PDB file of C-alpha atoms in Angstrom:
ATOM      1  CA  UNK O1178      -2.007   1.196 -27.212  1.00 83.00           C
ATOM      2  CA  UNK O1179       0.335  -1.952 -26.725  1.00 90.00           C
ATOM      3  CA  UNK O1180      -0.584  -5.033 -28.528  1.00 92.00           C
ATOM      4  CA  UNK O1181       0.901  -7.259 -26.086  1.00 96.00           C
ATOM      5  CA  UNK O1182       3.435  -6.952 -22.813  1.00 96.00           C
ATOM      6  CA  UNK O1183       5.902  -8.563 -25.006  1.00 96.00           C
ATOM      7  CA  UNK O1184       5.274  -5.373 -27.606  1.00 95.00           C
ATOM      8  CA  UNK O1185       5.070  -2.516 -24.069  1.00 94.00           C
ATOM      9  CA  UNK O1186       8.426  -3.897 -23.253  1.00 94.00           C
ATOM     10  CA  UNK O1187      10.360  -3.507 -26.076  1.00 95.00           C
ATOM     11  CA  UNK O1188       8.838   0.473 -26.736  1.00 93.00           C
ATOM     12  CA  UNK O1189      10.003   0.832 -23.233  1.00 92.00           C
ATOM     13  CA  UNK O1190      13.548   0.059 -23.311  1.00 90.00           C
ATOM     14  CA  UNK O1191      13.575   4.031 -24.688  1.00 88.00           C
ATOM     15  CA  UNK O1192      14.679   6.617 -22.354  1.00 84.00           C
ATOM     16  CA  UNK O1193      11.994   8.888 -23.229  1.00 86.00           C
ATOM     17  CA  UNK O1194       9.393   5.739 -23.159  1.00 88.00           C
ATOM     18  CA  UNK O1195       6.789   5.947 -20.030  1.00 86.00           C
ATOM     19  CA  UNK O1196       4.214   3.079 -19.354  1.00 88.00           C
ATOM     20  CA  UNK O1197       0.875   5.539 -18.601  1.00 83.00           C
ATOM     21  CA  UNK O1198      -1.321   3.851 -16.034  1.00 77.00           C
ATOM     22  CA  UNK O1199      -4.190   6.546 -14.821  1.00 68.00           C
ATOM     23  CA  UNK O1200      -2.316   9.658 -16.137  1.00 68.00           C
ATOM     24  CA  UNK O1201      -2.872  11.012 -12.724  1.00 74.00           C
ATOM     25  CA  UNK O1202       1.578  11.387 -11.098  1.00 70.00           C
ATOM     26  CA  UNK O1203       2.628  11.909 -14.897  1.00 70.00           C
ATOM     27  CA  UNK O1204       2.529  15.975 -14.125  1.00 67.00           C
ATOM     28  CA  UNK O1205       4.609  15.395 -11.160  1.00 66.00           C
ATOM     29  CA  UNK O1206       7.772  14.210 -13.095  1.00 68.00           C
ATOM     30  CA  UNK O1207       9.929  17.130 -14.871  1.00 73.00           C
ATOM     31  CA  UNK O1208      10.888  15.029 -17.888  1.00 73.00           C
ATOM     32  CA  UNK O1209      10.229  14.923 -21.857  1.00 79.00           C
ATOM     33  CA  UNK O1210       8.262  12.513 -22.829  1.00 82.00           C
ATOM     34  CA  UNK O1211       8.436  11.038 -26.498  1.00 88.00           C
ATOM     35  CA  UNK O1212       6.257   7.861 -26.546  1.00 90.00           C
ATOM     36  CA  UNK O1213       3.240   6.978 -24.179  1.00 88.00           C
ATOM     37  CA  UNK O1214       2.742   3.088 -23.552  1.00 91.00           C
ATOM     38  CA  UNK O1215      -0.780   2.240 -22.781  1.00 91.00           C
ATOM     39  CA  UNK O1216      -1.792  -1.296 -21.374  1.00 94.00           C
ATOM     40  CA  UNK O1217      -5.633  -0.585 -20.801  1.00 91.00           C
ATOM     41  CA  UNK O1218      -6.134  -2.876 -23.500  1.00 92.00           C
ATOM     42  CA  UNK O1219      -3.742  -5.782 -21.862  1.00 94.00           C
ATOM     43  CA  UNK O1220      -6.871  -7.661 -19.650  1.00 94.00           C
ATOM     44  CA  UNK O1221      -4.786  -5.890 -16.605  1.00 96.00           C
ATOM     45  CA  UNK O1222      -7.453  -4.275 -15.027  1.00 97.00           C
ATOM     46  CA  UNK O1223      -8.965  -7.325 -12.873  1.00 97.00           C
ATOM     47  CA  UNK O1224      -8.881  -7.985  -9.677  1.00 98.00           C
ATOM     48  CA  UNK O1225      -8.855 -12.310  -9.058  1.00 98.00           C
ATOM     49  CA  UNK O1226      -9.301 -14.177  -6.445  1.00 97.00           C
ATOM     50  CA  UNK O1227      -8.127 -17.958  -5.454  1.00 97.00           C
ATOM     51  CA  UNK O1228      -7.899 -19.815  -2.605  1.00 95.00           C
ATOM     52  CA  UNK O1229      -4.607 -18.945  -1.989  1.00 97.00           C
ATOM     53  CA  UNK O1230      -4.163 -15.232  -2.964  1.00 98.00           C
ATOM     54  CA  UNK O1231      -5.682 -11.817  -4.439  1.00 98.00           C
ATOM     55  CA  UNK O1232      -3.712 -10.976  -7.854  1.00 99.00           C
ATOM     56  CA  UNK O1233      -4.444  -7.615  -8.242  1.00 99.00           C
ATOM     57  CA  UNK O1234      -3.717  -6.288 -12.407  1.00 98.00           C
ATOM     58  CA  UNK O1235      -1.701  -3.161 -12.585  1.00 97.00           C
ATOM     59  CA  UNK O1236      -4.406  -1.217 -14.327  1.00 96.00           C
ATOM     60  CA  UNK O1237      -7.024  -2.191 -11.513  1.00 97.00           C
ATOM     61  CA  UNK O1238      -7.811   1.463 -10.415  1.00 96.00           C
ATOM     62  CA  UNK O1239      -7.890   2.751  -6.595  1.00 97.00           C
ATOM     63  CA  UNK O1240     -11.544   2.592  -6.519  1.00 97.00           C
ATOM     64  CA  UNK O1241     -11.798  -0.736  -7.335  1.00 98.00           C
ATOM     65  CA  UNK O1242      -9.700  -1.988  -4.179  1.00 98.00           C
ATOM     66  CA  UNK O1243     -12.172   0.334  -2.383  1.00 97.00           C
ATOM     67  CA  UNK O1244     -15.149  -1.302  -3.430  1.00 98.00           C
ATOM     68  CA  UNK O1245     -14.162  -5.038  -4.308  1.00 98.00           C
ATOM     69  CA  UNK O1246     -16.230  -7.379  -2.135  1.00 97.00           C
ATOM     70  CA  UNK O1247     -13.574  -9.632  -1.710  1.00 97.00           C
ATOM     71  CA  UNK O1248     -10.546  -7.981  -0.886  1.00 97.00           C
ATOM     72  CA  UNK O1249     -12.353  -5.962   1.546  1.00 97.00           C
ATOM     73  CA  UNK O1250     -14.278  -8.909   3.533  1.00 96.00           C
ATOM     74  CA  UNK O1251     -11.148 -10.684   4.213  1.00 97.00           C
ATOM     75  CA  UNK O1252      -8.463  -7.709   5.129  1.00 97.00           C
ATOM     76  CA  UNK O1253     -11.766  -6.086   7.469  1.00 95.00           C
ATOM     77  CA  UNK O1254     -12.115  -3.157   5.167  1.00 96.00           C
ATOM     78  CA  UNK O1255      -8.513  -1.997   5.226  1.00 97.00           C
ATOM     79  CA  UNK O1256      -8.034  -1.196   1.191  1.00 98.00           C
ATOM     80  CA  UNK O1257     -11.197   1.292   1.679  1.00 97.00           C
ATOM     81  CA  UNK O1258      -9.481   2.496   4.608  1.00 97.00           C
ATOM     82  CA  UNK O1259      -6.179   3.239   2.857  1.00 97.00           C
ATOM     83  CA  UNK O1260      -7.815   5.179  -0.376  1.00 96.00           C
ATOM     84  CA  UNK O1261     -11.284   6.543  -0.107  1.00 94.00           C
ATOM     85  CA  UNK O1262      -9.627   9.723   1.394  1.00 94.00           C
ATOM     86  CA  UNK O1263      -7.264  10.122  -2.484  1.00 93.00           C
ATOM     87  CA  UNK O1264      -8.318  13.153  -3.551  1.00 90.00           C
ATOM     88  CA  UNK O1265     -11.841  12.102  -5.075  1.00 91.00           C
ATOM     89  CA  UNK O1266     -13.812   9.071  -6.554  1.00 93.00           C
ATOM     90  CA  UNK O1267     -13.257  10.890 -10.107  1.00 92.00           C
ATOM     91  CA  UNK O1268     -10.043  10.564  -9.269  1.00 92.00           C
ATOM     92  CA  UNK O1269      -9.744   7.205  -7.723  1.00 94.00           C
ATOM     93  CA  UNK O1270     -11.801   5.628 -10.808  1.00 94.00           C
ATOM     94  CA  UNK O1271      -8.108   6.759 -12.743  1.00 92.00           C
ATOM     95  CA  UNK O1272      -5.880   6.528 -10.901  1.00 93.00           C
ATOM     96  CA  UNK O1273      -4.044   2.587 -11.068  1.00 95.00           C
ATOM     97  CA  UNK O1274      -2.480   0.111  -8.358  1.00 96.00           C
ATOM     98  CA  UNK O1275       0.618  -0.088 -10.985  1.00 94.00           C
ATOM     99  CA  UNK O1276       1.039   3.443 -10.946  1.00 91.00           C
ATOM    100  CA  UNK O1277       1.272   3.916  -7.217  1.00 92.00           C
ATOM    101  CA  UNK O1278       3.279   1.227  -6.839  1.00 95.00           C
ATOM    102  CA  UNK O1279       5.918   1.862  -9.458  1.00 92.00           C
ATOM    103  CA  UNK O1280       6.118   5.201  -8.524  1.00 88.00           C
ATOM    104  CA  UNK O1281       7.408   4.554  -5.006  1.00 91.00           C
ATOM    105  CA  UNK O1282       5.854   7.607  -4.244  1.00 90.00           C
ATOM    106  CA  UNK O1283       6.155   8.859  -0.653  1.00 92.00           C
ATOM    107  CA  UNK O1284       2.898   9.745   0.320  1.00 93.00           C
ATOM    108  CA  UNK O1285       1.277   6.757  -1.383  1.00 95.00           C
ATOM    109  CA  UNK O1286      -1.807   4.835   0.787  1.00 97.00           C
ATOM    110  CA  UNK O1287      -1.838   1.786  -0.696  1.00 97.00           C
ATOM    111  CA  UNK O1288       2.206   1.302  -0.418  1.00 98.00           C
ATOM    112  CA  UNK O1289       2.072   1.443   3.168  1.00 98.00           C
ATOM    113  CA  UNK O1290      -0.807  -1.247   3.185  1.00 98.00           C
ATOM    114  CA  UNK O1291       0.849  -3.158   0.608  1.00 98.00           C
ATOM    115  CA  UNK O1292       4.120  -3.512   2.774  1.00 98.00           C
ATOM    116  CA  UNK O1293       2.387  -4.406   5.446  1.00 98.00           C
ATOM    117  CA  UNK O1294       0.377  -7.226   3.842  1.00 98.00           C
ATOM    118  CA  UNK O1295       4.037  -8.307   2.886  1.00 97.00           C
ATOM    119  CA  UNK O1296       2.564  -8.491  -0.749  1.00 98.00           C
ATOM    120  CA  UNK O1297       4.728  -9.437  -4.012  1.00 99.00           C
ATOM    121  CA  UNK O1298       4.720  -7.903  -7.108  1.00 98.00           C
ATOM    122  CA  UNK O1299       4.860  -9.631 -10.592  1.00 98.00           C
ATOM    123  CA  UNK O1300       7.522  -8.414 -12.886  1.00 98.00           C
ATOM    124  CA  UNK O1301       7.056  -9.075 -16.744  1.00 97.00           C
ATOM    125  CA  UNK O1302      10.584 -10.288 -17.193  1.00 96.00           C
ATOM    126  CA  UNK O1303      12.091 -10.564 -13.582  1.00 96.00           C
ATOM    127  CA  UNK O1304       9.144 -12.280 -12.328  1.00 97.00           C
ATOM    128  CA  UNK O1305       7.773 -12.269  -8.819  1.00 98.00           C
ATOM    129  CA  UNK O1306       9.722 -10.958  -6.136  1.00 98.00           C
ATOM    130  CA  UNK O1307       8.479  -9.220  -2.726  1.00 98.00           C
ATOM    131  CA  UNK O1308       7.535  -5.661  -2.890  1.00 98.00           C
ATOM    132  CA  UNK O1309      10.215  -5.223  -0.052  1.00 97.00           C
ATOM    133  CA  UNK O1310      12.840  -5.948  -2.443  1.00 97.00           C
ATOM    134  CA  UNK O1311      10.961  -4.408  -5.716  1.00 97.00           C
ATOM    135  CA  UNK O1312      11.253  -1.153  -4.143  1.00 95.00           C
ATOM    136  CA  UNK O1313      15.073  -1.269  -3.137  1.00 93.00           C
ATOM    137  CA  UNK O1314      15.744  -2.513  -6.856  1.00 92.00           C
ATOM    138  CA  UNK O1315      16.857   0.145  -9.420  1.00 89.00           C
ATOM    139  CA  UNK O1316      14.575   0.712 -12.110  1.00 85.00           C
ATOM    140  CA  UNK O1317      15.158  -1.298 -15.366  1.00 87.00           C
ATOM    141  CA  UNK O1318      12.457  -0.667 -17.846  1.00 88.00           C
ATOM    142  CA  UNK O1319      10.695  -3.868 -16.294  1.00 95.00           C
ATOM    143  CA  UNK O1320       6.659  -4.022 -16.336  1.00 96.00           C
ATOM    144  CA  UNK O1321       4.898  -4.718 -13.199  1.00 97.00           C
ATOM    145  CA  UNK O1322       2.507  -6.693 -14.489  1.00 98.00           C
ATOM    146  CA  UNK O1323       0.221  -7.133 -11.018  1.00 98.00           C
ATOM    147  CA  UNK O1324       0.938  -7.137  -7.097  1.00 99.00           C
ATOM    148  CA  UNK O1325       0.285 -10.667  -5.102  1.00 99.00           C
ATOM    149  CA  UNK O1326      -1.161 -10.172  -1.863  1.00 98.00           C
ATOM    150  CA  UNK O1327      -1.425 -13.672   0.137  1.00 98.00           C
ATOM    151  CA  UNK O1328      -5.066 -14.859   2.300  1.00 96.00           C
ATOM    152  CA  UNK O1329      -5.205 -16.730   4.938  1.00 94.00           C
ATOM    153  CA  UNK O1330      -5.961 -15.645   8.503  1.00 94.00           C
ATOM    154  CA  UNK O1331      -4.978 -12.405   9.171  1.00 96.00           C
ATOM    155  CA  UNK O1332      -6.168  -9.351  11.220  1.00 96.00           C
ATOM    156  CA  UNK O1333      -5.298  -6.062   9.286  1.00 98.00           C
ATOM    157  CA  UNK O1334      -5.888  -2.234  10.264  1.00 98.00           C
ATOM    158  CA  UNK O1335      -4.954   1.109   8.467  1.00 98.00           C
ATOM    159  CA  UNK O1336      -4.932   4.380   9.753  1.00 98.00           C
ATOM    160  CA  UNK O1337      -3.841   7.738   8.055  1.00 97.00           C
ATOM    161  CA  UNK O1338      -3.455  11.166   8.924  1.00 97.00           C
ATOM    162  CA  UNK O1339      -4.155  14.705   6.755  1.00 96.00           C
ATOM    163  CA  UNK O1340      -4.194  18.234   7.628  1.00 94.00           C
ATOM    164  CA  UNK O1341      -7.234  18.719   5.575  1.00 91.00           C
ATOM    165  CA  UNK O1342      -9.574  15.698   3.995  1.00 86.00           C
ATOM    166  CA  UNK O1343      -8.592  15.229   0.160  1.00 84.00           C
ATOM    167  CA  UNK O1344      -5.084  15.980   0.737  1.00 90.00           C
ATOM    168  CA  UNK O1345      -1.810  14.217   0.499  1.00 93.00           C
ATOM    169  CA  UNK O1346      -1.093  12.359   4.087  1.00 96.00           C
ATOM    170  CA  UNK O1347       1.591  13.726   6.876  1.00 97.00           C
ATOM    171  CA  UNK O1348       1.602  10.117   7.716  1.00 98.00           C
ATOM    172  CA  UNK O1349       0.266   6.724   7.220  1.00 98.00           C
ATOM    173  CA  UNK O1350       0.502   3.568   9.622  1.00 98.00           C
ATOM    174  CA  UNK O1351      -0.788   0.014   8.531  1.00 98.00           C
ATOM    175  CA  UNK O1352      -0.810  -3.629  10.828  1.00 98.00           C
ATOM    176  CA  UNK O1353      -0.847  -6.581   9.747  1.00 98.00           C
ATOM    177  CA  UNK O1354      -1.152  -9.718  12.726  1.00 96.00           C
ATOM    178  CA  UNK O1355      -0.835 -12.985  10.697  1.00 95.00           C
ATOM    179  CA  UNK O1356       0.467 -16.192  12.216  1.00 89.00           C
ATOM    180  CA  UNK O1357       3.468 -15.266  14.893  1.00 92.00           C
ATOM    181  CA  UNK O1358       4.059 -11.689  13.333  1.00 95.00           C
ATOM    182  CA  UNK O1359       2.998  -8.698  13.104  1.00 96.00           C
ATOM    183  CA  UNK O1360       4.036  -6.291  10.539  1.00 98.00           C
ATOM    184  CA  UNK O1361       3.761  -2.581  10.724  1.00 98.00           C
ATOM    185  CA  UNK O1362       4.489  -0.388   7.877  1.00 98.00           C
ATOM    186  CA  UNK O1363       4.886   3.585   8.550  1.00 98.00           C
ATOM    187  CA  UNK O1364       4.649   5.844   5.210  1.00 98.00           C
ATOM    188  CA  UNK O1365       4.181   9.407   4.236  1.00 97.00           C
ATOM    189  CA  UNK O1366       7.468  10.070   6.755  1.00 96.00           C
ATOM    190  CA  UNK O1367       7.660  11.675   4.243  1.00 96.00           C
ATOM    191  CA  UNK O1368       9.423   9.241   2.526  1.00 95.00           C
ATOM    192  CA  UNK O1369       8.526   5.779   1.358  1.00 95.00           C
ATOM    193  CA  UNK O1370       6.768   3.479   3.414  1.00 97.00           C
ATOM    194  CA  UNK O1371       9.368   1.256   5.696  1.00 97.00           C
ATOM    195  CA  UNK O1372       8.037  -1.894   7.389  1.00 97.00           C
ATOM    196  CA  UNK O1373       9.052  -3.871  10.525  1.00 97.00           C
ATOM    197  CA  UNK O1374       8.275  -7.097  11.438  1.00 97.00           C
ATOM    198  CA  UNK O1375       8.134  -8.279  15.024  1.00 96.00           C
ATOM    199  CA  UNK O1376       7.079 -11.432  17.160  1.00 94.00           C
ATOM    200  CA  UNK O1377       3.426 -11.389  17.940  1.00 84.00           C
ATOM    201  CA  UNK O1378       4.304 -11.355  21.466  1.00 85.00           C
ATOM    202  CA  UNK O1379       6.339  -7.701  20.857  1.00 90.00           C
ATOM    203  CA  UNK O1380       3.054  -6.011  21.287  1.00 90.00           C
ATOM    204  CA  UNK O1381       1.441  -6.782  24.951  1.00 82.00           C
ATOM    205  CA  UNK O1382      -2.391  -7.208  25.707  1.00 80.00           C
ATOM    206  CA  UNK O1383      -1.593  -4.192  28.585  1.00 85.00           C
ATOM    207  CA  UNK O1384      -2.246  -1.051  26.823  1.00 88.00           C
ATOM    208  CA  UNK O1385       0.696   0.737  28.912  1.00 91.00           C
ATOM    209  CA  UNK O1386       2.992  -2.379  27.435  1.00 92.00           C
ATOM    210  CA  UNK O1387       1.866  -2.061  24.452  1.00 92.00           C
ATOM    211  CA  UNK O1388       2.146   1.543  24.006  1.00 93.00           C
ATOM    212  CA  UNK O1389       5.978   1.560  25.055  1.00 94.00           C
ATOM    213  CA  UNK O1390       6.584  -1.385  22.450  1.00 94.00           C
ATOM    214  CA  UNK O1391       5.130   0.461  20.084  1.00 95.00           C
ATOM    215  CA  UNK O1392       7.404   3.699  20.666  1.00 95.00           C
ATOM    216  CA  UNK O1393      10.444   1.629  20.909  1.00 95.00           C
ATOM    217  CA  UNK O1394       9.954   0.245  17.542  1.00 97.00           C
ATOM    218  CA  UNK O1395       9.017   3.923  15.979  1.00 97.00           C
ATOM    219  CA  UNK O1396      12.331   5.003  17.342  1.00 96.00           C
ATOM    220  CA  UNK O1397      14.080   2.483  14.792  1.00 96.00           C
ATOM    221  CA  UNK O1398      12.491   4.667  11.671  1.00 97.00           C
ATOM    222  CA  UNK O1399      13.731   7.886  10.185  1.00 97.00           C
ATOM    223  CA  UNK O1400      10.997  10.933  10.136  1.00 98.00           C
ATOM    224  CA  UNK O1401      11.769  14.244   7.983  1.00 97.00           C
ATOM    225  CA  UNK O1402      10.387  17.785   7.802  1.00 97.00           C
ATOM    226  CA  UNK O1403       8.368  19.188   4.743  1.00 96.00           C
ATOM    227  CA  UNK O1404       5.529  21.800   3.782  1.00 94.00           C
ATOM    228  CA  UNK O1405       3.467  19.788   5.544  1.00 94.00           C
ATOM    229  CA  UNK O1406       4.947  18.578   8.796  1.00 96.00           C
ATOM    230  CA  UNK O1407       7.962  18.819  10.688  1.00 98.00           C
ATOM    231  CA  UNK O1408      10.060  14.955  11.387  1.00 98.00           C
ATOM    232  CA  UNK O1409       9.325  15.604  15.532  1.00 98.00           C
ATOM    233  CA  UNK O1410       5.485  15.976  14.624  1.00 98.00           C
ATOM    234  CA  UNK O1411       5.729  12.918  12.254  1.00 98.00           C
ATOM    235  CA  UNK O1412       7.367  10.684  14.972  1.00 98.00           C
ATOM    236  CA  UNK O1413       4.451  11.585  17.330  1.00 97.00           C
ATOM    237  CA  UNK O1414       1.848  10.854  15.051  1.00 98.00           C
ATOM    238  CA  UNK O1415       3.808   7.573  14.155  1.00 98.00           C
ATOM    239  CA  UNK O1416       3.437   6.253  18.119  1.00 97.00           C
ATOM    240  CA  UNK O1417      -0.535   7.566  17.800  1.00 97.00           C
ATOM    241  CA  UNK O1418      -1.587   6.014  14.342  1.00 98.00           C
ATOM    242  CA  UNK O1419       0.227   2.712  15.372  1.00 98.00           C
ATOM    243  CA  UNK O1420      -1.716   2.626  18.806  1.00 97.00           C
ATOM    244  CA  UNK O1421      -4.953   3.161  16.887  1.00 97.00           C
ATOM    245  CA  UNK O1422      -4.153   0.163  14.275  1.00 97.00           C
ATOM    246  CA  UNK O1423      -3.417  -1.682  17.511  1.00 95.00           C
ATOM    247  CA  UNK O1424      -6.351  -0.881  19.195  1.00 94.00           C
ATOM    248  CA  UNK O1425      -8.072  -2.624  16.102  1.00 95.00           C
ATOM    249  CA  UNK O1426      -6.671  -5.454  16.066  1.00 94.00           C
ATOM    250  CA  UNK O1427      -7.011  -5.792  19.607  1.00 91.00           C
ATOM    251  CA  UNK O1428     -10.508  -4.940  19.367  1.00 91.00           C
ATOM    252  CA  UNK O1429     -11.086  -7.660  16.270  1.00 90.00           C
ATOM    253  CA  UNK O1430      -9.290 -10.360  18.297  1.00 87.00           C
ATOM    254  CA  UNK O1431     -11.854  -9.826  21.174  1.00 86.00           C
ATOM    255  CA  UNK O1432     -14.801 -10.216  18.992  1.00 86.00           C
ATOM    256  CA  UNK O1433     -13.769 -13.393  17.310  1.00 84.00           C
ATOM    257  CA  UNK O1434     -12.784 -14.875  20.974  1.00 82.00           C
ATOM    258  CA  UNK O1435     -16.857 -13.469  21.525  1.00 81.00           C
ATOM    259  CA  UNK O1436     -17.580 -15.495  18.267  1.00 75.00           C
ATOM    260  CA  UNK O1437     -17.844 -12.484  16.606  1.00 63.00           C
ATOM    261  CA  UNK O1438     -15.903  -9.889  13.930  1.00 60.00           C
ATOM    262  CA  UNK O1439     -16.006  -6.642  12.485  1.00 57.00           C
ATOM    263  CA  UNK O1440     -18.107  -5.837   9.226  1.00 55.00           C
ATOM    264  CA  UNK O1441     -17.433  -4.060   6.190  1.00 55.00           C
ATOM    265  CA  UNK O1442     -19.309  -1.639   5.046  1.00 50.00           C
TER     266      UNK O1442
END
């Protein structure tokens, strides 16, 4: 178990050095493993809250954005949306926001939301950067230390889709509406979530408007063909998922202009 970040750092500058987070994707690698860095002892497992931002630690597990109070009040119950279908809540209470995240794993939930929420991540020696450019940057032994997601007013939906309930998703779609854009991130395609950003106005209040905006910008993304789904099946789920994280928004916008909003249960 590290000491210190300072201490995880230097063990990891070894090849055959990996930084264990929930032990959960470690079986998916093909690789020898000599030393196992452990940070559970680090303080890296909280989840804080300020005025201005959530700073979630990279050892805060997938169950605990599911059930945080906070994080799931202000983003209308979107981070339970994105991971209480992950396999189990055995499983969730492991596996760790770090580990998704610096995995860059295809098929990973919380990415997609992540991207959407146009979140940062905090770097032990590179510092913060946007997880936009984290993920394009080749990997350098760096510790991601916690992700940064910004509050203010925001309306934010997440929708997924599996061929059976516990298992890994053919595709994910997430929207978030903040100020005069939208972002929409697309994952599971099957590779890593991409997102777009567009003018508020890009999606229209008409529902036939809005539906042809919304297969207009799908047809700027790339869709493959796996075990699970084929790329032409992908890109039609894409255009439905998106219209259903629409519809959401749409749906919360109406209710506050009612003086109302959705709940979280």
């Amino acid at each position: 178990m590290a000491g210190s970040l300072d201490e995880a750092y230097e063990l990891n500058k070894k090849k055959s050095s990996v930084i264990c987070g929930g032990f959960c994707w470690l079986r998916l690698q093909n690789r020898t493993i000599q030393t196992l860095i452990d940070l559970s002892g680090l303080g890296l497992e909280k989840i804080e809250e300020t005025k201005e931002q959530f700073e979630i630690g990279c050892m805060a597990t997938l169950r605990s954005l599911e059930t945080h109070e906070g994080l799931n009040r202000w983003a209308g119950g979107a981070f339970a949306d994105s991971v209480r279908h992950i396999v189990g809540t055995q499983f969730r209470n492991c596996a760790t926001v770090g580990g998704s995240i610096y995995g860059r794993f295809g098929f990973s939930d919380v990415l997609t939301l992540f991207l959407a929420l146009d979140a940062q991540v905090k770097l032990y020696k590179a510092g913060v950067m946007p997880l936009r450019d984290f993920l394009d940057r080749k990997e350098d032994g760096d510790i991601l230390v916690s992700v940064l997601v910004r509050k203010g007013q925001a309306r934010i939906s997440y929708e997924s889709m599996r061929n059976e309930a516990v298992d890994f998703p053919v595709l994910t779609a997430a929207v978030c509406e903040r100020g005069d854009k939208t972002t929409v991130s697309i994952g599971a395609r099957p590779a890593r979530a991409a997102a777009v950003t567009v003018e508020n106005g890009y999606f229209a209040e008409n529902v036939a408007d809005r539906k042809a905006a919304a297969e207009k910008l799908i047809e700027s993304l790339r869709f493959g063909t796996n075990m699970r789904a084929s790329a032409q099946y992908r890109k039609y789920l894409a255009g439905v998922l998106l219209m259903r994280c629409l519809d959401r928004i749409d749906r919360e916008r109406s209710l506050e202009r009612k003086g109302g909003n959705e709940t979280w249960n």
